[in-house]
Amino acid sequence: MLPWHKEPFILDNTQQRPIILASTSPRRKELIASLHLAFDVIPSHANEDTPPEWTPEQTVQELALRKALAVYRGLEGREQEAIIVGSDTVVVLDGEILGKPVDEADAERMLSRLQGRVHRVFTGVACIDGGNGQSLVHYRQTDVTMKELSDATIRAYVQTGEPSDKAGSYAIQGIGASLIDRIEGCYFNVVGLPLSLLSDMLDGFGVHVLPRT
């Protein structure tokens, strides 16, 4: 064995309470799994309609809480020790929230607006105590600068199919990474779940990613 080779790392944390992720997003499942926390997934099926006057900060926090609450209310006394985690992400340009594209033409329009400019990504995170309903809600913001892109590049990216279910019509963790010049803030926030924020919030419910002294 090479002197710098190490066996695969397995985190032995002191998690005592189960976690329920109120999302079926593959990206969020991968991110929370990277913290070596045991969790289950329950889709929230929450209504995501919001008033147009809501700010991005209010939108992501309210929707994250709405998703977590939908799962919490459906527990019916089961898993009262669980902590329910909800999350919501939006892309904002010129004060306008850009959602998921309705079709390829819509995705191309969004990317044409984003290219060569700075936009902001907001993600809200909500945690609810399954035993007493106590909740904690916060958000993170990241500034993202997209490269200047030709129409041909935008069209080729859209044809990969990756933008179809992504807010703002791109995925920074996928092929869309090639479109990004730089970011200021948390990378995981752009992916869909700011892990540093989540770990701090879980501390308040007695779940520690790393042991506390």
PDB file of N, CA, C and O in Angstrom, residues 19-24 29 39-45 67-68 70-72 74-75 78-79 82 84-85:
ATOM      1  N   ILE A  19     -33.719  11.875  10.506  1.00  0.00           N
ATOM      2  CA  ILE A  19     -33.985  13.037   9.673  1.00  0.00           C
ATOM      3  C   ILE A  19     -34.878  12.616   8.524  1.00  0.00           C
ATOM      4  O   ILE A  19     -34.690  11.542   7.931  1.00  0.00           O
ATOM      5  N   ILE A  20     -35.862  13.451   8.214  1.00  0.00           N
ATOM      6  CA  ILE A  20     -36.721  13.228   7.056  1.00  0.00           C
ATOM      7  C   ILE A  20     -36.521  14.383   6.094  1.00  0.00           C
ATOM      8  O   ILE A  20     -36.712  15.551   6.461  1.00  0.00           O
ATOM      9  N   LEU A  21     -36.119  14.084   4.876  1.00  0.00           N
ATOM     10  CA  LEU A  21     -35.946  15.103   3.845  1.00  0.00           C
ATOM     11  C   LEU A  21     -37.250  15.236   3.078  1.00  0.00           C
ATOM     12  O   LEU A  21     -37.719  14.282   2.453  1.00  0.00           O
ATOM     13  N   ALA A  22     -37.843  16.431   3.141  1.00  0.00           N
ATOM     14  CA  ALA A  22     -39.133  16.670   2.477  1.00  0.00           C
ATOM     15  C   ALA A  22     -38.896  17.070   1.022  1.00  0.00           C
ATOM     16  O   ALA A  22     -39.293  18.144   0.578  1.00  0.00           O
ATOM     17  N   SER A  23     -38.236  16.192   0.294  1.00  0.00           N
ATOM     18  CA  SER A  23     -37.908  16.476  -1.100  1.00  0.00           C
ATOM     19  C   SER A  23     -37.501  15.186  -1.792  1.00  0.00           C
ATOM     20  O   SER A  23     -36.877  14.313  -1.182  1.00  0.00           O
ATOM     21  N   THR A  24     -37.836  15.080  -3.065  1.00  0.00           N
ATOM     22  CA  THR A  24     -37.375  13.939  -3.859  1.00  0.00           C
ATOM     23  C   THR A  24     -36.260  14.354  -4.811  1.00  0.00           C
ATOM     24  O   THR A  24     -35.866  13.580  -5.681  1.00  0.00           O
ATOM     25  N   LYS A  29     -30.783  14.930  -2.087  1.00  0.00           N
ATOM     26  CA  LYS A  29     -30.512  13.645  -1.440  1.00  0.00           C
ATOM     27  C   LYS A  29     -29.018  13.352  -1.427  1.00  0.00           C
ATOM     28  O   LYS A  29     -28.474  12.890  -0.415  1.00  0.00           O
ATOM     29  N   PHE A  39     -31.037   9.268   6.883  1.00  0.00           N
ATOM     30  CA  PHE A  39     -32.267  10.012   6.623  1.00  0.00           C
ATOM     31  C   PHE A  39     -33.209   9.205   5.745  1.00  0.00           C
ATOM     32  O   PHE A  39     -32.804   8.292   5.022  1.00  0.00           O
ATOM     33  N   ASP A  40     -34.490   9.580   5.820  1.00  0.00           N
ATOM     34  CA  ASP A  40     -35.517   9.052   4.936  1.00  0.00           C
ATOM     35  C   ASP A  40     -36.039  10.188   4.073  1.00  0.00           C
ATOM     36  O   ASP A  40     -35.844  11.369   4.377  1.00  0.00           O
ATOM     37  N   VAL A  41     -36.719   9.825   2.997  1.00  0.00           N
ATOM     38  CA  VAL A  41     -37.286  10.823   2.091  1.00  0.00           C
ATOM     39  C   VAL A  41     -38.792  10.654   2.049  1.00  0.00           C
ATOM     40  O   VAL A  41     -39.302   9.548   1.852  1.00  0.00           O
ATOM     41  N   ILE A  42     -39.510  11.751   2.267  1.00  0.00           N
ATOM     42  CA  ILE A  42     -40.966  11.770   2.116  1.00  0.00           C
ATOM     43  C   ILE A  42     -41.327  12.971   1.254  1.00  0.00           C
ATOM     44  O   ILE A  42     -41.050  14.108   1.640  1.00  0.00           O
ATOM     45  N   PRO A  43     -41.910  12.770   0.076  1.00  0.00           N
ATOM     46  CA  PRO A  43     -42.308  13.900  -0.774  1.00  0.00           C
ATOM     47  C   PRO A  43     -43.317  14.776  -0.050  1.00  0.00           C
ATOM     48  O   PRO A  43     -44.195  14.281   0.659  1.00  0.00           O
ATOM     49  N   SER A  44     -43.188  16.093  -0.226  1.00  0.00           N
ATOM     50  CA  SER A  44     -44.074  17.004   0.498  1.00  0.00           C
ATOM     51  C   SER A  44     -45.389  17.266  -0.231  1.00  0.00           C
ATOM     52  O   SER A  44     -46.430  17.451   0.394  1.00  0.00           O
ATOM     53  N   HIS A  45     -45.351  17.322  -1.563  1.00  0.00           N
ATOM     54  CA  HIS A  45     -46.528  17.653  -2.374  1.00  0.00           C
ATOM     55  C   HIS A  45     -47.161  18.970  -1.927  1.00  0.00           C
ATOM     56  O   HIS A  45     -48.376  19.145  -1.995  1.00  0.00           O
ATOM     57  N   LYS A  67     -43.016  23.131   2.705  1.00  0.00           N
ATOM     58  CA  LYS A  67     -42.703  21.745   2.357  1.00  0.00           C
ATOM     59  C   LYS A  67     -42.490  20.898   3.612  1.00  0.00           C
ATOM     60  O   LYS A  67     -42.988  19.767   3.715  1.00  0.00           O
ATOM     61  N   ALA A  68     -41.735  21.448   4.563  1.00  0.00           N
ATOM     62  CA  ALA A  68     -41.484  20.701   5.800  1.00  0.00           C
ATOM     63  C   ALA A  68     -42.771  20.504   6.596  1.00  0.00           C
ATOM     64  O   ALA A  68     -43.006  19.435   7.169  1.00  0.00           O
ATOM     65  N   ALA A  70     -45.817  20.291   5.436  1.00  0.00           N
ATOM     66  CA  ALA A  70     -46.683  19.307   4.784  1.00  0.00           C
ATOM     67  C   ALA A  70     -46.324  17.892   5.221  1.00  0.00           C
ATOM     68  O   ALA A  70     -47.198  17.064   5.455  1.00  0.00           O
ATOM     69  N   VAL A  71     -45.032  17.627   5.357  1.00  0.00           N
ATOM     70  CA  VAL A  71     -44.595  16.304   5.808  1.00  0.00           C
ATOM     71  C   VAL A  71     -44.864  16.133   7.294  1.00  0.00           C
ATOM     72  O   VAL A  71     -45.346  15.083   7.746  1.00  0.00           O
ATOM     73  N   TYR A  72     -44.575  17.162   8.075  1.00  0.00           N
ATOM     74  CA  TYR A  72     -44.802  17.103   9.525  1.00  0.00           C
ATOM     75  C   TYR A  72     -46.259  16.791   9.850  1.00  0.00           C
ATOM     76  O   TYR A  72     -46.554  15.946  10.698  1.00  0.00           O
ATOM     77  N   GLY A  74     -48.335  15.229   8.118  1.00  0.00           N
ATOM     78  CA  GLY A  74     -48.735  13.909   7.658  1.00  0.00           C
ATOM     79  C   GLY A  74     -48.146  12.766   8.464  1.00  0.00           C
ATOM     80  O   GLY A  74     -48.434  11.601   8.189  1.00  0.00           O
ATOM     81  N   LEU A  75     -47.337  13.080   9.469  1.00  0.00           N
ATOM     82  CA  LEU A  75     -46.707  12.022  10.257  1.00  0.00           C
ATOM     83  C   LEU A  75     -47.703  11.295  11.146  1.00  0.00           C
ATOM     84  O   LEU A  75     -47.533  10.125  11.436  1.00  0.00           O
ATOM     85  N   ARG A  78     -46.362   9.369  14.047  1.00  0.00           N
ATOM     86  CA  ARG A  78     -45.238   8.480  13.744  1.00  0.00           C
ATOM     87  C   ARG A  78     -43.936   9.279  13.711  1.00  0.00           C
ATOM     88  O   ARG A  78     -43.901  10.430  13.293  1.00  0.00           O
ATOM     89  N   GLU A  79     -42.867   8.655  14.118  1.00  0.00           N
ATOM     90  CA  GLU A  79     -41.530   9.239  14.037  1.00  0.00           C
ATOM     91  C   GLU A  79     -41.485  10.636  14.652  1.00  0.00           C
ATOM     92  O   GLU A  79     -40.973  11.584  14.059  1.00  0.00           O
ATOM     93  N   ALA A  82     -38.249  12.581  14.802  1.00  0.00           N
ATOM     94  CA  ALA A  82     -37.612  12.995  13.554  1.00  0.00           C
ATOM     95  C   ALA A  82     -37.501  14.508  13.445  1.00  0.00           C
ATOM     96  O   ALA A  82     -38.274  15.267  14.027  1.00  0.00           O
ATOM     97  N   ILE A  84     -37.654  17.200  10.414  1.00  0.00           N
ATOM     98  CA  ILE A  84     -38.046  17.300   9.008  1.00  0.00           C
ATOM     99  C   ILE A  84     -37.329  18.484   8.380  1.00  0.00           C
ATOM    100  O   ILE A  84     -37.336  19.592   8.934  1.00  0.00           O
ATOM    101  N   VAL A  85     -36.706  18.240   7.232  1.00  0.00           N
ATOM    102  CA  VAL A  85     -35.932  19.276   6.535  1.00  0.00           C
ATOM    103  C   VAL A  85     -36.590  19.590   5.197  1.00  0.00           C
ATOM    104  O   VAL A  85     -36.780  18.702   4.359  1.00  0.00           O
TER     105      VAL A  85
END
